[in-house]
Structures are given as structure tokens and as C-alpha cells.
PDB file of C-alpha atoms in Angstrom:
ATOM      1  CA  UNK Q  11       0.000   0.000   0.000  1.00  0.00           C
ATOM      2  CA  UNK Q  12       1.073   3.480  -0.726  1.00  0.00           C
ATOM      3  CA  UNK Q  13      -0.126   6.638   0.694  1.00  0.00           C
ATOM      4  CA  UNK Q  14      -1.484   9.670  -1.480  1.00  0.00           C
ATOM      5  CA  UNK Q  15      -2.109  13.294  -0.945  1.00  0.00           C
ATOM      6  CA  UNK Q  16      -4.560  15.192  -2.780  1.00  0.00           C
ATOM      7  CA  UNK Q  17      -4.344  19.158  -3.553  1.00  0.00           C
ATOM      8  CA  UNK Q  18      -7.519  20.545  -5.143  1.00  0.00           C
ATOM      9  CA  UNK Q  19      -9.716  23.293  -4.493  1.00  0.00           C
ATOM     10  CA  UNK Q  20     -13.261  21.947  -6.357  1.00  0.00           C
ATOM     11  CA  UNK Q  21     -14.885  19.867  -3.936  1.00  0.00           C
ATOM     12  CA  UNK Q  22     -16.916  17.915  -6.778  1.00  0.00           C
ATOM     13  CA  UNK Q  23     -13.547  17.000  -7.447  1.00  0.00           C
ATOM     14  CA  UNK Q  24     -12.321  16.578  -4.289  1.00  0.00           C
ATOM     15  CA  UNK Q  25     -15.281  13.907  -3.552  1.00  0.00           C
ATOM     16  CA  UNK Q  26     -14.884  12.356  -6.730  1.00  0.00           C
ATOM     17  CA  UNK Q  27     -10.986  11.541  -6.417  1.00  0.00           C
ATOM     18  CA  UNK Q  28     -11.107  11.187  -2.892  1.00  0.00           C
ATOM     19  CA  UNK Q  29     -13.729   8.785  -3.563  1.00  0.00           C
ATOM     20  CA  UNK Q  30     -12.034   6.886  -6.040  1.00  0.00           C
ATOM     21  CA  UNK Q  31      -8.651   6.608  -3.907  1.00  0.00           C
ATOM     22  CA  UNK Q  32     -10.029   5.419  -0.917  1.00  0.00           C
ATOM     23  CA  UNK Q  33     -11.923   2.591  -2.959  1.00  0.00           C
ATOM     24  CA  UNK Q  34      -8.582   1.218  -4.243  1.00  0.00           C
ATOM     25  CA  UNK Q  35      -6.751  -1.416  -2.354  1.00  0.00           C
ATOM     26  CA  UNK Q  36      -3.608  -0.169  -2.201  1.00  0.00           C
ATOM     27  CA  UNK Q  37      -3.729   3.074  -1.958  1.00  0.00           C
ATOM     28  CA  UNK Q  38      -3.715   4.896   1.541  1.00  0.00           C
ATOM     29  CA  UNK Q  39      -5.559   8.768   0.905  1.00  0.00           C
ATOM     30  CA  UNK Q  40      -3.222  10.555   3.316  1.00  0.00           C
ATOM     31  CA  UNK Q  41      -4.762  13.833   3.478  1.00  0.00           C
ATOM     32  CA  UNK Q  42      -7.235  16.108   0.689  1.00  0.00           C
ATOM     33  CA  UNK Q  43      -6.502  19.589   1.153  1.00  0.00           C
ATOM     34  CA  UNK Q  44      -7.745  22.601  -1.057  1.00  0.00           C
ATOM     35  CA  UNK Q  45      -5.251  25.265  -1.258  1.00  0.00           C
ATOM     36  CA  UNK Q  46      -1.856  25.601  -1.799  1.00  0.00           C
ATOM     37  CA  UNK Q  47      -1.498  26.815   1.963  1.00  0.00           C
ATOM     38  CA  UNK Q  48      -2.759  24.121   3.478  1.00  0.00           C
ATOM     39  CA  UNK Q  49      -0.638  21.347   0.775  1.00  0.00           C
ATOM     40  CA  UNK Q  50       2.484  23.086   1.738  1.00  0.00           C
ATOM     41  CA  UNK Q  51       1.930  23.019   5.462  1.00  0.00           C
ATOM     42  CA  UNK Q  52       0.606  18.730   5.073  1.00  0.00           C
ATOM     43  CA  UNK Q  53       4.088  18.268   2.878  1.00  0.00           C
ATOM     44  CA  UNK Q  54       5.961  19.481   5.683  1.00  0.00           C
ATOM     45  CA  UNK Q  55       4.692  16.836   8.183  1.00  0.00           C
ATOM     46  CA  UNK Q  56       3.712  13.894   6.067  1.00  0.00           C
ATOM     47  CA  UNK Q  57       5.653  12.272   3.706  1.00  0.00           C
ATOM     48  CA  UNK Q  58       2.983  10.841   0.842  1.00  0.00           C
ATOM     49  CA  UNK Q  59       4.370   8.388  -2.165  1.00  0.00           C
ATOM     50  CA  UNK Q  60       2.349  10.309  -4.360  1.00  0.00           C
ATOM     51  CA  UNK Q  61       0.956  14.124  -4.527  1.00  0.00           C
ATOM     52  CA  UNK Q  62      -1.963  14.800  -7.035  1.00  0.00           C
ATOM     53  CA  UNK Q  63      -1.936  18.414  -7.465  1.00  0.00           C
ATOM     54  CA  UNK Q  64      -3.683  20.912  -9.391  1.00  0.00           C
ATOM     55  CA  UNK Q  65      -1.925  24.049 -10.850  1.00  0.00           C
ATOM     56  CA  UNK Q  66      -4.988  26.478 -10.089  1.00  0.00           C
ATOM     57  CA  UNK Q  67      -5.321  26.779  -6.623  1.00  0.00           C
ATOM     58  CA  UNK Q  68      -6.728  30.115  -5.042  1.00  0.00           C
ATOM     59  CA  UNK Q  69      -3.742  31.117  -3.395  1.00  0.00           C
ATOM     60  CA  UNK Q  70      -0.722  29.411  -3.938  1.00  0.00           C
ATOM     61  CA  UNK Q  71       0.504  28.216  -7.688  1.00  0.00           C
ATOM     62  CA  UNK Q  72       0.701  24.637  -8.266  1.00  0.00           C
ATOM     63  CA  UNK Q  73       4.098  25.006  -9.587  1.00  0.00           C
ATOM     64  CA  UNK Q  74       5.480  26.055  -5.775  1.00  0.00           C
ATOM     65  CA  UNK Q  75       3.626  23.112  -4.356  1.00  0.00           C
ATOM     66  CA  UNK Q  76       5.095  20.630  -7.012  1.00  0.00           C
ATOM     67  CA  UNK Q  77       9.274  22.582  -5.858  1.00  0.00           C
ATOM     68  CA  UNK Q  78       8.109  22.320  -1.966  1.00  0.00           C
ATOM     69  CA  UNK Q  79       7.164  18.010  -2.977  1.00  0.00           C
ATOM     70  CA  UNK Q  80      10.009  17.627  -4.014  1.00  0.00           C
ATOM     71  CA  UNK Q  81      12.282  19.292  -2.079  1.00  0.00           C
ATOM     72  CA  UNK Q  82      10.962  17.839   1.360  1.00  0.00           C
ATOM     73  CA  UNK Q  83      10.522  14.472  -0.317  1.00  0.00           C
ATOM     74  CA  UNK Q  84      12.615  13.443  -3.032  1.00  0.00           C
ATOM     75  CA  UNK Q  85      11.377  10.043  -3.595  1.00  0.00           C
ATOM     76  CA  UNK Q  86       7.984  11.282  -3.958  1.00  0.00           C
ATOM     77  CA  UNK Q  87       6.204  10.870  -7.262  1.00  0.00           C
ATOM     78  CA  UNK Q  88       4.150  14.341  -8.360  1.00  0.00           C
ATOM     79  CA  UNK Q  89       0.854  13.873 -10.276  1.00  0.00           C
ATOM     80  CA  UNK Q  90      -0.178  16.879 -11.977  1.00  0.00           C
ATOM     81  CA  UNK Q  91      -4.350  17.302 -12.606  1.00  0.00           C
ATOM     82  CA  UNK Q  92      -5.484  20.004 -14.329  1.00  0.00           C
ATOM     83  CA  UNK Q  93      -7.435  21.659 -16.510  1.00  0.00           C
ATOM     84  CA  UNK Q  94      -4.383  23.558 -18.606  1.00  0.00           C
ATOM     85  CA  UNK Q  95      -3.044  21.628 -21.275  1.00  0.00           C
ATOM     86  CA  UNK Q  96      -0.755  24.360 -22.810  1.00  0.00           C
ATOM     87  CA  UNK Q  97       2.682  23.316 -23.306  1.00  0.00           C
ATOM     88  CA  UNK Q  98       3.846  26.503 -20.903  1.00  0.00           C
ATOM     89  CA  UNK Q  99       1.933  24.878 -17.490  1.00  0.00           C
ATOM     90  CA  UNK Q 100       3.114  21.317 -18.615  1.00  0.00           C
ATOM     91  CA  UNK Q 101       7.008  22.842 -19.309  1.00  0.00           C
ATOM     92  CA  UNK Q 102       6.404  24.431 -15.951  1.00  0.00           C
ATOM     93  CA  UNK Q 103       5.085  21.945 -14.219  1.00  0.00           C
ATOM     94  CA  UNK Q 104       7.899  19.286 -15.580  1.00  0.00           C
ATOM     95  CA  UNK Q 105      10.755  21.580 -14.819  1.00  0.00           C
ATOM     96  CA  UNK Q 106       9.967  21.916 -11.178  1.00  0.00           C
ATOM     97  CA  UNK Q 107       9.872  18.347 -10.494  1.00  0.00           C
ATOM     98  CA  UNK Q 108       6.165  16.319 -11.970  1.00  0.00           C
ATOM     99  CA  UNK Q 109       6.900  13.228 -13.183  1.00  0.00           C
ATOM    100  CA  UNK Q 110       2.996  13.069 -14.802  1.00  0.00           C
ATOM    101  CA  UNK Q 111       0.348  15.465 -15.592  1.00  0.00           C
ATOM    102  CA  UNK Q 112      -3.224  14.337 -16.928  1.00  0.00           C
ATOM    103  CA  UNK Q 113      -5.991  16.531 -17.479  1.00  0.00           C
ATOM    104  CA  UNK Q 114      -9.281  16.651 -15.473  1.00  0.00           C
ATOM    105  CA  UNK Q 115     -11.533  15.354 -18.185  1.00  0.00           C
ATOM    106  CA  UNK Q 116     -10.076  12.080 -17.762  1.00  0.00           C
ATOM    107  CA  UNK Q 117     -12.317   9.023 -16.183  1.00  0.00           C
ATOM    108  CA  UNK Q 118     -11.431   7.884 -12.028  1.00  0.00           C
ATOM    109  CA  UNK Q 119     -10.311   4.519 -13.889  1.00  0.00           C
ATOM    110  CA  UNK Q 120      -7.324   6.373 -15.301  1.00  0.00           C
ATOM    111  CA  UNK Q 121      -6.346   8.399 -12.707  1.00  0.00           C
ATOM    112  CA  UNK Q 122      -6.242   5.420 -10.323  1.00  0.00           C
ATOM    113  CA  UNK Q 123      -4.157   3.909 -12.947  1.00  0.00           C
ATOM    114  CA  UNK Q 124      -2.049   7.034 -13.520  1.00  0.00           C
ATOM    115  CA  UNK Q 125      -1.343   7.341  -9.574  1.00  0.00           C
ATOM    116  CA  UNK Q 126      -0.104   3.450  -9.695  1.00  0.00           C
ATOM    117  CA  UNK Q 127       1.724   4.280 -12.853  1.00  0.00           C
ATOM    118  CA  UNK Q 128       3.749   6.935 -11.632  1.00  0.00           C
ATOM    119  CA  UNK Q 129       4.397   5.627  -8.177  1.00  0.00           C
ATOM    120  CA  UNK Q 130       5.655   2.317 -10.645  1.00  0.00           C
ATOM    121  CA  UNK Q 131       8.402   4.851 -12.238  1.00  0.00           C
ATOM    122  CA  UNK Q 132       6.064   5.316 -15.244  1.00  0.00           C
ATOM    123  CA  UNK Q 133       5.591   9.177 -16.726  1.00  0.00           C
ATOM    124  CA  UNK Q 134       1.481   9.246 -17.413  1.00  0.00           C
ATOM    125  CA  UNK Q 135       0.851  12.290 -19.542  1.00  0.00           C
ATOM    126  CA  UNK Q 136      -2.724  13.368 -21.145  1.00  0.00           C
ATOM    127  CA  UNK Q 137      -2.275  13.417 -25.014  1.00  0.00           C
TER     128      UNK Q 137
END
């Protein structure tokens, strides 16, 4: 079992992947936070396999939360989900440490698969 943390600020969303997670066997939801605030302060005291994170949150970018992952965990496996699929968030997001990044539109199938993929060394990207 590996443990997750989730960084969103929708809370359809929210429910929906939270949902999802905490239906899979081995995967352990460690936390579902919705602002960048609150994801930095979690990373700092908890140290998750995997952080899903979206890029828009209301007060902190994405992008810091993805540098602060990494930084306090370097075997940790970033997940971006979002809804920007311009190469300029994806660059961003790849530079400062995601080793995936799917879009929202995609089906709770996928992600679960996506989460398992990346934590497996894989690279899941939306097309």
C-alpha cells in the first residue's frame, strides 16, 4: 500500500478523487486539502508516495507546491491534474519536479491507474 495526498480546491472534485482513492486497495488517501497553503503546510509533516496536485489553486501556484514536494521528499512521485493543457503549465510543471500530468476530463479509472503508474516509475501524460 502506498499513501497519497490530494491538492484541489473543487470539492466535486475533491469527492470524486477522494472517492475513487479510498476505494482502491492499495492506496492509503493521506490527506485532501484545497489550497496551496494548506498542501504546503501537510508536505511538511507527512511524507505521501504520491501528490496529485492541481496548478490552479486560489492562493498558492501549483508550480510552488510541485518545488516544496520535491524538495521535502525526493522520492515522492508528483501527479499533476489540471485543466491547462498548454505546453507553458506542462514545461512548468515538468521543470519543477512532476513526473505526470493528466488533465481533469479524464475518467477515475485512469487516474487510479495514472497514480499506480507513476508511483511504478512510469511518466502518465494526457495526449
Amino acid at each position: 500500500m502506498f499513501s497519497v495526498l490530494f491538492v484541489e480546491d473543487e470539492p466535486e472534485l475533491v469527492r470524486r478523487f477522494s472517492d475513487a482513492i479510498l476505494t482502491a486497495p492499495d492506496l492509503h488517501l493521506v490527506g485532501a486539502v484545497s489550497s496551496g497553503a494548506a498542501a504546503l503546510a501537510m508536505l511538511d509533516v507527512v511524507a505521501p508516495h504520491v501528490v496529485l496536485v492541481d496548478l490552479g489553486l486560489p492562493d498558492v501556484n501549483g508550480v510552488k507546491v510541485i518545488q516544496h514536494a520535491v524538495t521535502k521528499h525526493p522520492t515522492a512521485d508528483v501527479l499533476v491534474i489540471t485543466m491547462f493543457g498548454d505546453d507553458t503549465h506542462v514545461l512548468a510543471s515538468i521543470a519543477a519536479g512532476a513526473t505526470g500530468y493528466l488533465l481533469k476530463d479524464m475518467n477515475m479509472e485512469r487516474i487510479v491507474a495514472s497514480i499506480r503508474e507513476v508511483h511504478g516509475g512510469g511518466s502518465p501524460i494526457s495526449p
